[in-house]
């Protein structure tokens, strides 16, 4: 197995496990119907789970806490949200072959919560189109973003992996502010 294939398999497995955060029930468990996911459906499932958590986190954090940063050296909550928006617009814009100048413009981190959340929602709208268009037929199509050329499925899983990392940061900031992150709500 090539190093790239091994790293890709590891990334897919670790992202899927982290995104779902729980051990699967045995296949013969009566309460769990048997499910089969294609690669495109699997990445869509992970994306949708993260999307829900990120949007809930952005909504749940109070307006006055968007400028919160745990220490002076790290990003504010608003900057992390904007970073998610920027990365999604680039990745999903590439998947949709949307011209960069046609993509939503992310406001500065000093903008109000409503503007920052609007950009986040616009980035998810761009990604919704990209993930909906991902199929078993086109997932290996090669696309280029700057100096990087990779398959559609690679961009899709890369976005999921990045969102997962950034959601962990949002969840930590929420905990530091005494809030329960969406993924930990009962």
Short mmCIF file of C-alpha atoms in Angstrom, two decimals:
data_model
loop_
_atom_site.label_atom_id
_atom_site.label_comp_id
_atom_site.label_asym_id
_atom_site.label_seq_id
_atom_site.Cartn_x
_atom_site.Cartn_y
_atom_site.Cartn_z
CA UNK A 1 0.00 0.00 0.00
CA UNK A 2 1.42 3.39 -0.92
CA UNK A 3 2.04 5.94 1.78
CA UNK A 4 -0.67 8.19 0.31
CA UNK A 5 -3.24 5.40 0.32
CA UNK A 6 -2.34 4.43 3.88
CA UNK A 7 -2.59 8.04 5.08
CA UNK A 8 -5.89 8.52 3.26
CA UNK A 9 -7.34 5.35 4.79
CA UNK A 10 -6.13 6.41 8.24
CA UNK A 11 -7.58 9.93 7.81
CA UNK A 12 -10.94 8.60 6.69
CA UNK A 13 -11.15 6.12 9.53
CA UNK A 14 -10.00 8.51 12.25
CA UNK A 15 -12.27 11.30 11.00
CA UNK A 16 -15.27 9.02 10.86
CA UNK A 17 -14.62 7.73 14.37
CA UNK A 18 -14.02 11.20 15.78
CA UNK A 19 -17.06 12.67 14.05
CA UNK A 20 -19.37 10.02 15.39
CA UNK A 21 -17.72 9.82 18.82
CA UNK A 22 -19.18 6.51 19.84
CA UNK A 23 -18.64 2.81 19.47
CA UNK A 24 -20.90 1.10 16.97
CA UNK A 25 -23.36 -1.44 18.30
CA UNK A 26 -22.87 -5.04 17.20
CA UNK A 27 -24.34 -5.76 13.77
CA UNK A 28 -26.74 -8.30 15.25
CA UNK A 29 -28.09 -5.83 17.82
CA UNK A 30 -31.90 -5.74 17.37
CA UNK A 31 -32.19 -1.95 17.83
CA UNK A 32 -29.64 -1.16 15.14
CA UNK A 33 -30.78 -1.73 11.56
CA UNK A 34 -28.08 -2.83 9.15
CA UNK A 35 -26.71 0.11 7.16
CA UNK A 36 -24.42 0.30 4.19
CA UNK A 37 -22.76 3.54 3.19
CA UNK A 38 -21.04 4.28 -0.08
CA UNK A 39 -17.92 6.46 0.15
CA UNK A 40 -19.87 9.52 -1.04
CA UNK A 41 -22.71 8.84 1.42
CA UNK A 42 -20.25 8.29 4.27
CA UNK A 43 -18.51 11.63 3.79
CA UNK A 44 -21.92 13.36 3.47
CA UNK A 45 -23.04 11.80 6.76
CA UNK A 46 -19.93 13.03 8.56
CA UNK A 47 -20.23 16.49 6.99
CA UNK A 48 -23.88 16.83 8.05
CA UNK A 49 -23.08 15.89 11.65
CA UNK A 50 -20.32 18.47 11.89
CA UNK A 51 -22.43 21.08 10.12
CA UNK A 52 -25.16 20.77 12.75
CA UNK A 53 -22.67 21.05 15.63
CA UNK A 54 -20.79 24.02 14.17
CA UNK A 55 -23.98 25.97 13.38
CA UNK A 56 -25.36 25.26 16.87
CA UNK A 57 -22.06 26.33 18.47
CA UNK A 58 -22.04 29.59 16.52
CA UNK A 59 -25.64 30.25 17.53
CA UNK A 60 -25.20 29.24 21.18
CA UNK A 61 -22.13 31.39 21.88
CA UNK A 62 -23.35 34.77 23.20
CA UNK A 63 -22.64 37.82 21.06
CA UNK A 64 -20.32 39.33 23.66
CA UNK A 65 -18.23 36.13 23.70
CA UNK A 66 -17.38 36.25 20.00
CA UNK A 67 -14.32 38.33 20.95
CA UNK A 68 -13.28 35.76 23.59
CA UNK A 69 -9.78 34.30 23.34
CA UNK A 70 -8.41 32.04 26.10
CA UNK A 71 -4.98 33.70 25.95
CA UNK A 72 -3.68 36.71 24.01
CA UNK A 73 -1.73 34.43 21.63
CA UNK A 74 -4.73 32.48 20.28
CA UNK A 75 -7.60 33.31 17.96
CA UNK A 76 -10.92 34.71 19.06
CA UNK A 77 -14.07 32.62 18.79
CA UNK A 78 -15.12 34.85 15.88
CA UNK A 79 -11.81 34.23 14.10
CA UNK A 80 -12.24 30.46 14.40
CA UNK A 81 -15.76 30.71 12.93
CA UNK A 82 -14.46 32.92 10.12
CA UNK A 83 -11.63 30.45 9.49
CA UNK A 84 -14.18 27.66 9.05
CA UNK A 85 -16.13 29.84 6.61
CA UNK A 86 -13.04 30.78 4.60
CA UNK A 87 -11.77 27.20 4.38
CA UNK A 88 -15.17 25.82 3.41
CA UNK A 89 -15.67 28.46 0.74
CA UNK A 90 -12.28 27.60 -0.77
CA UNK A 91 -12.69 23.82 -0.61
CA UNK A 92 -16.34 23.62 -1.57
CA UNK A 93 -15.96 26.40 -4.10
CA UNK A 94 -13.30 24.22 -5.72
CA UNK A 95 -15.63 21.21 -5.66
CA UNK A 96 -18.37 23.32 -7.26
CA UNK A 97 -15.90 24.96 -9.64
CA UNK A 98 -17.16 28.34 -8.42
CA UNK A 99 -14.95 31.28 -9.38
CA UNK A 100 -13.23 32.71 -6.27
CA UNK A 101 -14.63 36.19 -6.95
CA UNK A 102 -18.17 34.73 -6.95
CA UNK A 103 -17.82 33.28 -3.45
CA UNK A 104 -19.36 34.94 -0.39
CA UNK A 105 -17.05 37.49 1.25
CA UNK A 106 -16.26 36.69 4.90
CA UNK A 107 -16.37 39.76 7.17
CA UNK A 108 -13.55 40.66 9.57
CA UNK A 109 -13.56 38.96 12.96
CA UNK A 110 -14.55 42.29 14.50
CA UNK A 111 -17.88 42.25 12.64
CA UNK A 112 -21.03 41.56 14.61
CA UNK A 113 -22.21 38.03 15.32
CA UNK A 114 -24.98 38.21 12.71
CA UNK A 115 -22.52 39.01 9.90
CA UNK A 116 -20.13 36.26 10.98
CA UNK A 117 -22.94 33.70 11.22
CA UNK A 118 -24.29 34.79 7.81
CA UNK A 119 -20.87 34.03 6.29
CA UNK A 120 -20.80 30.66 8.04
CA UNK A 121 -24.25 29.83 6.69
CA UNK A 122 -23.15 30.89 3.19
CA UNK A 123 -20.12 28.61 3.43
CA UNK A 124 -22.35 25.71 4.42
CA UNK A 125 -24.68 26.51 1.51
CA UNK A 126 -21.67 26.25 -0.85
CA UNK A 127 -20.69 22.96 0.77
CA UNK A 128 -24.24 21.61 0.70
CA UNK A 129 -24.14 21.92 -3.10
CA UNK A 130 -20.70 20.29 -3.27
CA UNK A 131 -21.60 17.31 -1.08
CA UNK A 132 -24.96 16.81 -2.81
CA UNK A 133 -23.15 16.62 -6.17
CA UNK A 134 -20.54 14.10 -4.96
CA UNK A 135 -21.22 10.66 -6.44
CA UNK A 136 -19.46 7.35 -6.79
CA UNK A 137 -18.98 8.25 -10.44
CA UNK A 138 -17.28 11.63 -9.97
CA UNK A 139 -15.55 11.20 -6.59
CA UNK A 140 -12.20 10.34 -8.21
CA UNK A 141 -12.25 13.32 -10.57
CA UNK A 142 -9.10 15.37 -10.00
CA UNK A 143 -9.44 19.07 -9.12
CA UNK A 144 -6.85 21.73 -8.38
CA UNK A 145 -6.79 24.37 -5.64
CA UNK A 146 -3.66 26.48 -5.77
CA UNK A 147 -0.67 24.11 -5.78
CA UNK A 148 -2.77 21.11 -4.66
CA UNK A 149 -4.39 18.61 -7.01
CA UNK A 150 -6.50 15.88 -5.46
CA UNK A 151 -9.64 13.85 -6.01
CA UNK A 152 -13.08 15.28 -5.20
CA UNK A 153 -13.42 12.77 -2.35
CA UNK A 154 -10.08 13.99 -0.97
CA UNK A 155 -11.28 17.60 -0.91
CA UNK A 156 -14.54 16.48 0.70
CA UNK A 157 -12.81 14.43 3.44
CA UNK A 158 -10.24 17.19 3.89
CA UNK A 159 -13.06 19.63 4.58
CA UNK A 160 -14.66 17.23 7.08
CA UNK A 161 -11.33 16.72 8.83
CA UNK A 162 -10.70 20.47 9.02
CA UNK A 163 -14.22 21.16 10.29
CA UNK A 164 -13.74 18.50 12.96
CA UNK A 165 -10.51 20.13 14.16
CA UNK A 166 -12.07 23.58 14.23
CA UNK A 167 -15.21 22.34 15.99
CA UNK A 168 -12.96 20.97 18.74
CA UNK A 169 -11.60 24.50 19.21
CA UNK A 170 -15.11 25.99 19.29
CA UNK A 171 -16.17 23.36 21.85
CA UNK A 172 -13.17 24.15 24.04
CA UNK A 173 -13.93 27.89 23.94
CA UNK A 174 -17.54 27.13 24.86
CA UNK A 175 -16.43 25.00 27.82
CA UNK A 176 -14.15 27.80 28.99
CA UNK A 177 -17.18 30.12 28.92
CA UNK A 178 -19.25 27.63 30.93
CA UNK A 179 -21.35 26.46 27.97
CA UNK A 180 -22.05 22.87 26.93
CA UNK A 181 -20.98 22.23 23.30
CA UNK A 182 -23.73 20.90 21.00
CA UNK A 183 -22.05 17.50 20.63
CA UNK A 184 -22.23 17.02 24.42
CA UNK A 185 -25.84 18.08 24.90
CA UNK A 186 -28.24 15.38 26.00
#
